PDB file of C-alpha atoms (C1' of nucleotides) in Angstrom:
ATOM      1  CA  MET A   1     -51.865  -8.671 185.971  1.00 73.00           C
ATOM      2  CA  SER A   2     -55.063 -10.617 186.394  1.00 73.00           C
ATOM      3  CA  GLY A   3     -56.890  -7.583 185.096  1.00 75.00           C
ATOM      4  CA  ARG A   4     -54.548  -7.277 182.171  1.00 71.00           C
ATOM      5  CA  TYR A   5     -54.226 -10.890 181.192  1.00 69.00           C
ATOM      6  CA  GLY A   6     -57.275 -12.484 182.767  1.00 62.00           C
ATOM      7  CA  PRO A   7     -57.323 -15.779 184.588  1.00 66.00           C
ATOM      8  CA  ARG A   8     -54.967 -18.344 183.131  1.00 66.00           C
ATOM      9  CA  TYR A   9     -56.265 -21.811 182.529  1.00 65.00           C
ATOM     10  CA  TRP A  10     -54.211 -23.354 185.279  1.00 77.00           C
ATOM     11  CA  TRP A  11     -53.717 -26.851 186.507  1.00 86.00           C
ATOM     12  CA  PRO A  12     -56.540 -28.512 184.603  1.00 83.00           C
ATOM     13  CA  ALA A  13     -57.548 -31.809 186.179  1.00 91.00           C
ATOM     14  CA  ASP A  14     -60.551 -34.045 186.764  1.00 93.00           C
ATOM     15  CA  SER A  15     -59.672 -34.775 190.384  1.00 95.00           C
ATOM     16  CA  LYS A  16     -57.584 -33.735 193.362  1.00 96.00           C
ATOM     17  CA  PHE A  17     -55.512 -36.843 192.893  1.00 98.00           C
ATOM     18  CA  GLU A  18     -54.687 -35.903 189.318  1.00 98.00           C
ATOM     19  CA  ILE A  19     -53.375 -32.555 190.552  1.00 97.00           C
ATOM     20  CA  MET A  20     -51.158 -34.304 193.068  1.00 98.00           C
ATOM     21  CA  VAL A  21     -49.781 -36.712 190.495  1.00 98.00           C
ATOM     22  CA  GLY A  22     -49.152 -33.800 188.158  1.00 98.00           C
ATOM     23  CA  ALA A  23     -47.266 -31.964 190.894  1.00 98.00           C
ATOM     24  CA  ILE A  24     -44.807 -34.830 191.180  1.00 98.00           C
ATOM     25  CA  LEU A  25     -44.505 -35.503 187.464  1.00 98.00           C
ATOM     26  CA  THR A  26     -43.860 -31.866 186.566  1.00 98.00           C
ATOM     27  CA  GLN A  27     -40.670 -31.702 188.615  1.00 98.00           C
ATOM     28  CA  ASN A  28     -38.105 -30.093 186.302  1.00 97.00           C
ATOM     29  CA  THR A  29     -40.279 -31.075 183.353  1.00 97.00           C
ATOM     30  CA  THR A  30     -42.514 -29.314 180.848  1.00 96.00           C
ATOM     31  CA  TRP A  31     -46.244 -29.649 181.370  1.00 96.00           C
ATOM     32  CA  LYS A  32     -46.672 -30.939 177.837  1.00 97.00           C
ATOM     33  CA  ASN A  33     -44.727 -34.059 178.716  1.00 98.00           C
ATOM     34  CA  VAL A  34     -46.614 -34.456 181.972  1.00 98.00           C
ATOM     35  CA  GLU A  35     -49.892 -34.461 180.054  1.00 97.00           C
ATOM     36  CA  ARG A  36     -48.703 -37.397 178.004  1.00 98.00           C
ATOM     37  CA  ALA A  37     -47.877 -39.383 181.115  1.00 98.00           C
ATOM     38  CA  LEU A  38     -51.230 -38.479 182.681  1.00 98.00           C
ATOM     39  CA  HIS A  39     -52.937 -39.563 179.483  1.00 98.00           C
ATOM     40  CA  ASN A  40     -51.172 -42.924 179.659  1.00 98.00           C
ATOM     41  CA  LEU A  41     -52.370 -43.406 183.233  1.00 98.00           C
ATOM     42  CA  LYS A  42     -55.931 -42.505 182.310  1.00 98.00           C
ATOM     43  CA  ARG A  43     -55.957 -44.712 179.244  1.00 98.00           C
ATOM     44  CA  ALA A  44     -54.802 -47.608 181.397  1.00 98.00           C
ATOM     45  CA  GLY A  45     -57.413 -46.807 184.011  1.00 98.00           C
ATOM     46  CA  ALA A  46     -54.625 -46.395 186.541  1.00 98.00           C
ATOM     47  CA  LEU A  47     -55.046 -42.823 187.709  1.00 98.00           C
ATOM     48  CA  ASP A  48     -55.826 -43.749 191.300  1.00 98.00           C
ATOM     49  CA  PRO A  49     -53.645 -44.677 194.308  1.00 98.00           C
ATOM     50  CA  ASP A  50     -54.596 -48.354 194.409  1.00 98.00           C
ATOM     51  CA  SER A  51     -53.857 -48.966 190.738  1.00 98.00           C
ATOM     52  CA  ILE A  52     -50.509 -47.231 190.983  1.00 98.00           C
ATOM     53  CA  LEU A  53     -49.560 -49.196 194.080  1.00 98.00           C
ATOM     54  CA  ALA A  54     -50.648 -52.420 192.423  1.00 98.00           C
ATOM     55  CA  ALA A  55     -48.728 -51.868 189.183  1.00 98.00           C
ATOM     56  CA  HIS A  56     -45.245 -53.287 188.784  1.00 98.00           C
ATOM     57  CA  HIS A  57     -42.383 -50.816 188.553  1.00 98.00           C
ATOM     58  CA  LYS A  58     -41.699 -51.690 184.940  1.00 98.00           C
ATOM     59  CA  ARG A  59     -45.262 -50.973 183.881  1.00 98.00           C
ATOM     60  CA  LEU A  60     -45.614 -47.818 185.945  1.00 98.00           C
ATOM     61  CA  ALA A  61     -42.355 -46.523 184.516  1.00 98.00           C
ATOM     62  CA  SER A  62     -43.608 -47.160 180.992  1.00 98.00           C
ATOM     63  CA  TRP A  63     -46.654 -44.997 181.662  1.00 98.00           C
ATOM     64  CA  LEU A  64     -44.519 -42.219 183.109  1.00 98.00           C
ATOM     65  CA  ARG A  65     -41.832 -42.396 180.430  1.00 98.00           C
ATOM     66  CA  PRO A  66     -42.821 -39.204 178.529  1.00 98.00           C
ATOM     67  CA  SER A  67     -42.473 -37.086 181.668  1.00 98.00           C
ATOM     68  CA  GLY A  68     -38.801 -37.959 182.048  1.00 98.00           C
ATOM     69  CA  TYR A  69     -36.941 -39.325 185.094  1.00 98.00           C
ATOM     70  CA  PHE A  70     -39.424 -42.175 184.863  1.00 98.00           C
ATOM     71  CA  ASN A  71     -37.531 -44.468 187.211  1.00 98.00           C
ATOM     72  CA  VAL A  72     -37.268 -42.017 190.071  1.00 98.00           C
ATOM     73  CA  LYS A  73     -40.732 -40.634 189.456  1.00 98.00           C
ATOM     74  CA  SER A  74     -42.165 -44.145 189.640  1.00 98.00           C
ATOM     75  CA  LYS A  75     -40.687 -44.506 193.107  1.00 98.00           C
ATOM     76  CA  ARG A  76     -41.814 -41.034 194.133  1.00 98.00           C
ATOM     77  CA  LEU A  77     -45.352 -41.599 192.921  1.00 98.00           C
ATOM     78  CA  ARG A  78     -45.424 -44.918 194.731  1.00 98.00           C
ATOM     79  CA  SER A  79     -44.257 -43.493 198.015  1.00 98.00           C
ATOM     80  CA  PHE A  80     -46.767 -40.679 197.720  1.00 98.00           C
ATOM     81  CA  CYS A  81     -49.665 -43.045 197.022  1.00 98.00           C
ATOM     82  CA  GLY A  82     -48.605 -45.211 199.930  1.00 98.00           C
ATOM     83  CA  TRP A  83     -48.678 -42.187 202.200  1.00 98.00           C
ATOM     84  CA  LEU A  84     -52.057 -41.120 200.831  1.00 98.00           C
ATOM     85  CA  VAL A  85     -53.652 -44.497 201.439  1.00 98.00           C
ATOM     86  CA  LYS A  86     -52.035 -44.951 204.832  1.00 98.00           C
ATOM     87  CA  ASN A  87     -53.495 -41.659 205.985  1.00 98.00           C
ATOM     88  CA  GLY A  88     -57.027 -42.323 204.828  1.00 98.00           C
ATOM     89  CA  GLY A  89     -57.019 -40.407 201.541  1.00 97.00           C
ATOM     90  CA  VAL A  90     -57.632 -36.796 200.566  1.00 97.00           C
ATOM     91  CA  GLY A  91     -60.807 -36.425 202.604  1.00 97.00           C
ATOM     92  CA  GLU A  92     -59.119 -37.367 205.845  1.00 98.00           C
ATOM     93  CA  LEU A  93     -55.976 -35.326 205.186  1.00 98.00           C
ATOM     94  CA  GLN A  94     -58.075 -32.273 204.390  1.00 98.00           C
ATOM     95  CA  ARG A  95     -58.968 -32.096 208.086  1.00 98.00           C
ATOM     96  CA  MET A  96     -55.386 -31.331 209.090  1.00 98.00           C
ATOM     97  CA  GLN A  97     -54.098 -27.844 209.790  1.00 98.00           C
ATOM     98  CA  THR A  98     -51.923 -26.410 207.040  1.00 98.00           C
ATOM     99  CA  PRO A  99     -48.549 -26.452 208.876  1.00 98.00           C
ATOM    100  CA  ALA A 100     -49.026 -30.055 209.980  1.00 98.00           C
ATOM    101  CA  LEU A 101     -50.194 -31.099 206.536  1.00 98.00           C
ATOM    102  CA  ARG A 102     -47.186 -29.407 204.965  1.00 98.00           C
ATOM    103  CA  ASN A 103     -44.784 -31.220 207.288  1.00 98.00           C
ATOM    104  CA  ALA A 104     -46.549 -34.478 206.527  1.00 98.00           C
ATOM    105  CA  LEU A 105     -46.134 -33.897 202.799  1.00 98.00           C
ATOM    106  CA  LEU A 106     -42.471 -32.996 203.232  1.00 98.00           C
ATOM    107  CA  SER A 107     -41.869 -36.291 204.992  1.00 98.00           C
ATOM    108  CA  VAL A 108     -42.866 -38.187 201.857  1.00 98.00           C
ATOM    109  CA  TYR A 109     -40.025 -39.403 199.640  1.00 98.00           C
ATOM    110  CA  GLY A 110     -39.978 -37.392 196.438  1.00 98.00           C
ATOM    111  CA  VAL A 111     -41.978 -34.471 197.783  1.00 98.00           C
ATOM    112  CA  GLY A 112     -39.868 -31.379 198.320  1.00 98.00           C
ATOM    113  CA  ARG A 113     -40.976 -27.902 199.284  1.00 98.00           C
ATOM    114  CA  GLU A 114     -42.205 -26.726 195.912  1.00 98.00           C
ATOM    115  CA  THR A 115     -44.094 -29.927 195.189  1.00 98.00           C
ATOM    116  CA  ALA A 116     -45.613 -29.877 198.657  1.00 98.00           C
ATOM    117  CA  ASP A 117     -46.784 -26.308 198.142  1.00 98.00           C
ATOM    118  CA  ASP A 118     -48.216 -27.121 194.702  1.00 97.00           C
ATOM    119  CA  ILE A 119     -50.278 -29.830 196.337  1.00 98.00           C
ATOM    120  CA  LEU A 120     -51.282 -27.643 199.276  1.00 98.00           C
ATOM    121  CA  LEU A 121     -52.364 -24.763 197.060  1.00 97.00           C
ATOM    122  CA  TYR A 122     -54.010 -26.478 194.119  1.00 96.00           C
ATOM    123  CA  ALA A 123     -55.278 -29.735 195.635  1.00 97.00           C
ATOM    124  CA  PHE A 124     -55.928 -28.868 199.285  1.00 98.00           C
ATOM    125  CA  ASP A 125     -56.877 -25.245 198.612  1.00 96.00           C
ATOM    126  CA  ARG A 126     -54.530 -23.851 201.244  1.00 97.00           C
ATOM    127  CA  PRO A 127     -53.235 -20.260 200.973  1.00 97.00           C
ATOM    128  CA  VAL A 128     -49.585 -21.196 200.482  1.00 97.00           C
ATOM    129  CA  PHE A 129     -47.469 -19.397 197.915  1.00 97.00           C
ATOM    130  CA  VAL A 130     -45.397 -21.563 195.596  1.00 97.00           C
ATOM    131  CA  ILE A 131     -41.823 -20.457 194.965  1.00 97.00           C
ATOM    132  CA  ASP A 132     -40.212 -21.749 191.805  1.00 96.00           C
ATOM    133  CA  ALA A 133     -37.191 -20.893 189.692  1.00 95.00           C
ATOM    134  CA  TYR A 134     -39.217 -18.326 187.749  1.00 94.00           C
ATOM    135  CA  THR A 135     -40.223 -16.502 190.909  1.00 95.00           C
ATOM    136  CA  ARG A 136     -36.579 -16.217 191.951  1.00 94.00           C
ATOM    137  CA  ARG A 137     -35.493 -15.154 188.484  1.00 92.00           C
ATOM    138  CA  ILE A 138     -38.155 -12.530 187.896  1.00 92.00           C
ATOM    139  CA  PHE A 139     -38.117 -10.939 191.322  1.00 93.00           C
ATOM    140  CA  SER A 140     -34.353 -10.845 191.576  1.00 92.00           C
ATOM    141  CA  ARG A 141     -34.332  -9.049 188.204  1.00 89.00           C
ATOM    142  CA  LEU A 142     -36.798  -6.590 189.626  1.00 90.00           C
ATOM    143  CA  GLY A 143     -34.380  -6.047 192.482  1.00 90.00           C
ATOM    144  CA  LEU A 144     -36.908  -7.113 195.102  1.00 93.00           C
ATOM    145  CA  ILE A 145     -34.972 -10.141 196.279  1.00 94.00           C
ATOM    146  CA  GLN A 146     -31.416 -11.310 195.899  1.00 92.00           C
ATOM    147  CA  GLY A 147     -32.516 -14.635 194.471  1.00 91.00           C
ATOM    148  CA  ASN A 148     -30.537 -17.161 196.466  1.00 92.00           C
ATOM    149  CA  GLU A 149     -32.459 -16.854 199.715  1.00 95.00           C
ATOM    150  CA  ASP A 150     -33.850 -19.946 201.371  1.00 96.00           C
ATOM    151  CA  TYR A 151     -37.129 -21.197 199.903  1.00 97.00           C
ATOM    152  CA  ASP A 152     -39.210 -20.509 202.995  1.00 97.00           C
ATOM    153  CA  VAL A 153     -37.733 -17.047 203.442  1.00 97.00           C
ATOM    154  CA  ILE A 154     -39.022 -16.019 200.010  1.00 97.00           C
ATOM    155  CA  ARG A 155     -42.319 -17.806 200.580  1.00 97.00           C
ATOM    156  CA  HIS A 156     -42.974 -15.951 203.811  1.00 97.00           C
ATOM    157  CA  LEU A 157     -42.029 -12.693 202.145  1.00 96.00           C
ATOM    158  CA  PHE A 158     -44.705 -13.187 199.501  1.00 97.00           C
ATOM    159  CA  GLU A 159     -47.296 -14.465 201.934  1.00 97.00           C
ATOM    160  CA  SER A 160     -46.802 -11.488 204.220  1.00 96.00           C
ATOM    161  CA  LYS A 161     -47.093  -8.952 201.411  1.00 94.00           C
ATOM    162  CA  MET A 162     -49.994 -10.214 199.353  1.00 92.00           C
ATOM    163  CA  GLY A 163     -52.928 -10.827 201.667  1.00 90.00           C
ATOM    164  CA  LYS A 164     -54.686 -14.135 202.076  1.00 91.00           C
ATOM    165  CA  ARG A 165     -56.985 -14.609 199.110  1.00 94.00           C
ATOM    166  CA  LEU A 166     -56.700 -18.197 197.915  1.00 94.00           C
ATOM    167  CA  SER A 167     -57.537 -17.219 194.351  1.00 92.00           C
ATOM    168  CA  ASP A 168     -54.730 -14.652 194.375  1.00 93.00           C
ATOM    169  CA  TYR A 169     -52.197 -17.272 195.452  1.00 95.00           C
ATOM    170  CA  LYS A 170     -53.295 -19.622 192.709  1.00 94.00           C
ATOM    171  CA  GLU A 171     -53.495 -16.988 190.030  1.00 93.00           C
ATOM    172  CA  TYR A 172     -50.290 -15.132 190.802  1.00 93.00           C
ATOM    173  CA  HIS A 173     -48.153 -18.244 190.695  1.00 94.00           C
ATOM    174  CA  ALA A 174     -49.788 -19.188 187.408  1.00 93.00           C
ATOM    175  CA  LEU A 175     -49.018 -15.799 185.908  1.00 92.00           C
ATOM    176  CA  ILE A 176     -45.422 -15.963 187.096  1.00 93.00           C
ATOM    177  CA  VAL A 177     -44.868 -19.315 185.421  1.00 91.00           C
ATOM    178  CA  VAL A 178     -46.592 -18.342 182.181  1.00 87.00           C
ATOM    179  CA  HIS A 179     -44.551 -15.161 181.899  1.00 86.00           C
ATOM    180  CA  GLY A 180     -41.398 -16.532 183.469  1.00 86.00           C
ATOM    181  CA  ARG A 181     -40.924 -18.722 180.419  1.00 82.00           C
ATOM    182  CA  THR A 182     -40.371 -15.642 178.294  1.00 81.00           C
ATOM    183  CA  VAL A 183     -37.806 -14.067 180.606  1.00 77.00           C
ATOM    184  CA  CYS A 184     -34.151 -14.672 179.859  1.00 66.00           C
ATOM    185  CA  ARG A 185     -32.177 -17.058 182.010  1.00 66.00           C
ATOM    186  CA  PRO A 186     -29.631 -15.923 184.657  1.00 58.00           C
ATOM    187  CA  THR A 187     -27.387 -14.002 182.281  1.00 52.00           C
ATOM    188  CA  PRO A 188     -29.620 -11.570 180.439  1.00 49.00           C
ATOM    189  CA  CYS A 189     -29.117 -11.838 176.705  1.00 48.00           C
ATOM    190  CA  CYS A 190     -29.973  -8.164 176.456  1.00 50.00           C
ATOM    191  CA  GLU A 191     -31.254  -5.551 178.854  1.00 52.00           C
ATOM    192  CA  GLU A 192     -33.859  -4.305 176.414  1.00 52.00           C
ATOM    193  CA  CYS A 193     -35.901  -7.438 175.947  1.00 53.00           C
ATOM    194  CA  CYS A 194     -35.751  -8.431 179.609  1.00 58.00           C
ATOM    195  CA  ILE A 195     -36.924  -5.059 180.826  1.00 57.00           C
ATOM    196  CA  ARG A 196     -39.760  -5.082 178.313  1.00 56.00           C
ATOM    197  CA  LYS A 197     -40.902  -8.522 179.417  1.00 57.00           C
ATOM    198  CA  LEU A 198     -40.667  -7.568 183.068  1.00 57.00           C
ATOM    199  CA  CYS A 199     -42.819  -4.492 182.579  1.00 57.00           C
ATOM    200  CA  ALA A 200     -45.914  -6.582 183.109  1.00 56.00           C
ATOM    201  CA  PHE A 201     -44.889  -7.148 186.702  1.00 57.00           C
ATOM    202  CA  ARG A 202     -44.373  -3.533 187.619  1.00 57.00           C
ATOM    203  CA  GLY A 203     -47.263  -1.933 189.399  1.00 52.00           C
ATOM    204  CA  THR A 204     -48.258  -5.197 191.015  1.00 51.00           C
ATOM    205  CA  THR A 205     -45.084  -5.321 193.049  1.00 48.00           C
ATOM    206  CA  SER A 206     -44.186  -1.769 193.978  1.00 39.00           C
TER     207      SER A 206
ATOM    208  C1'  DA B   1     -24.938 -30.379 168.817  1.00 62.20           C
ATOM    209  C1'  DC B   2     -26.552 -27.777 172.550  1.00 62.20           C
ATOM    210  C1'  DC B   3     -29.760 -25.839 176.108  1.00 62.20           C
ATOM    211  C1'  DC B   4     -33.787 -26.087 178.748  1.00 62.20           C
ATOM    212  C1'  DA B   5     -38.061 -27.538 181.423  1.00 62.20           C
ATOM    213  C1'  DG B   6     -43.778 -25.704 186.629  1.00 62.20           C
ATOM    214  C1'  DG B   7     -37.241 -30.379 191.437  1.00 62.20           C
ATOM    215  C1'  DG B   8     -35.640 -33.747 194.755  1.00 62.20           C
ATOM    216  C1'  DT B   9     -32.398 -36.944 196.835  1.00 62.20           C
ATOM    217  C1'  DC B  10     -28.089 -38.303 198.229  1.00 62.20           C
ATOM    218  C1'  DA B  11     -23.094 -37.991 199.118  1.00 62.20           C
ATOM    219  C1'  DT B  12     -19.618 -35.007 200.412  1.00 62.20           C
ATOM    220  C1'  DA B  13     -17.087 -31.062 202.869  1.00 62.20           C
TER     221       DA B  13
ATOM    222  C1'  DT C   1     -25.264 -24.868 205.248  1.00 62.20           C
ATOM    223  C1'  DA C   2     -23.876 -25.468 200.599  1.00 62.20           C
ATOM    224  C1'  DT C   3     -22.380 -27.322 196.566  1.00 62.20           C
ATOM    225  C1'  DG C   4     -22.305 -31.288 192.853  1.00 62.20           C
ATOM    226  C1'  DA C   5     -23.893 -35.631 190.624  1.00 62.20           C
ATOM    227  C1'  DC C   6     -27.669 -37.886 189.151  1.00 62.20           C
ATOM    228  C1'  DC C   7     -32.108 -38.715 187.152  1.00 62.20           C
ATOM    229  C1'  DA C   8     -34.200 -38.755 181.241  1.00 62.20           C
ATOM    230  C1'  DT C   9     -37.820 -37.238 177.869  1.00 62.20           C
ATOM    231  C1'  DG C  10     -39.214 -33.932 174.253  1.00 62.20           C
ATOM    232  C1'  DG C  11     -38.930 -29.251 172.148  1.00 62.20           C
ATOM    233  C1'  DG C  12     -36.322 -25.198 170.635  1.00 62.20           C
TER     234       DG C  12
END
DNA sequence: ACCCAGGGTCATA
DNA sequence: TATGACCATGGG
């Protein structure tokens, strides 16, 4: 698919921290709305852990408002920044082994498995495959998984079958999300259109 | 008016 | 382990 569609412009950001913030803000939310929230943070000069920790909840929530769930995301972003600072920042955390770093991320309030893996893959450059709703939907349609397996079961399946190239992990997830948007939700509206849209994935998965 | 989006937490059984 | 309620904005 990379050959056919070329590299997607994926997870644009000026810093590792911006990627991490984006990973939390994009939870069940369109990227367009996340960009607005990120823009608010930048415009306020608050796109850094210290500024976020220093801001009052009311103000932080107002910056995050466009990304939805602004009250819970304010708390989640706060807890994440607290963890980041407490552990010496990105540079220090980068020294950890991937499994330990993943467990550390999962211990943070507001960081679940998918968010943790987004951060591991796109901010810490670790070869971890991100499983999202699109991955389940597309690959269950292809008959390669049932779809309701545990997150880590599907993750290990992908990681065992696709080698270890970091760029492949980043690119494949990007392609899945970009194309997953065009695939019908759980109940196919029609077999024809779904099969046509899924054609792009055949050959890369067989 | 309805459905959905690049999820996670918490209570409950 | 496995559901369900809840969070909330913006676009189709």
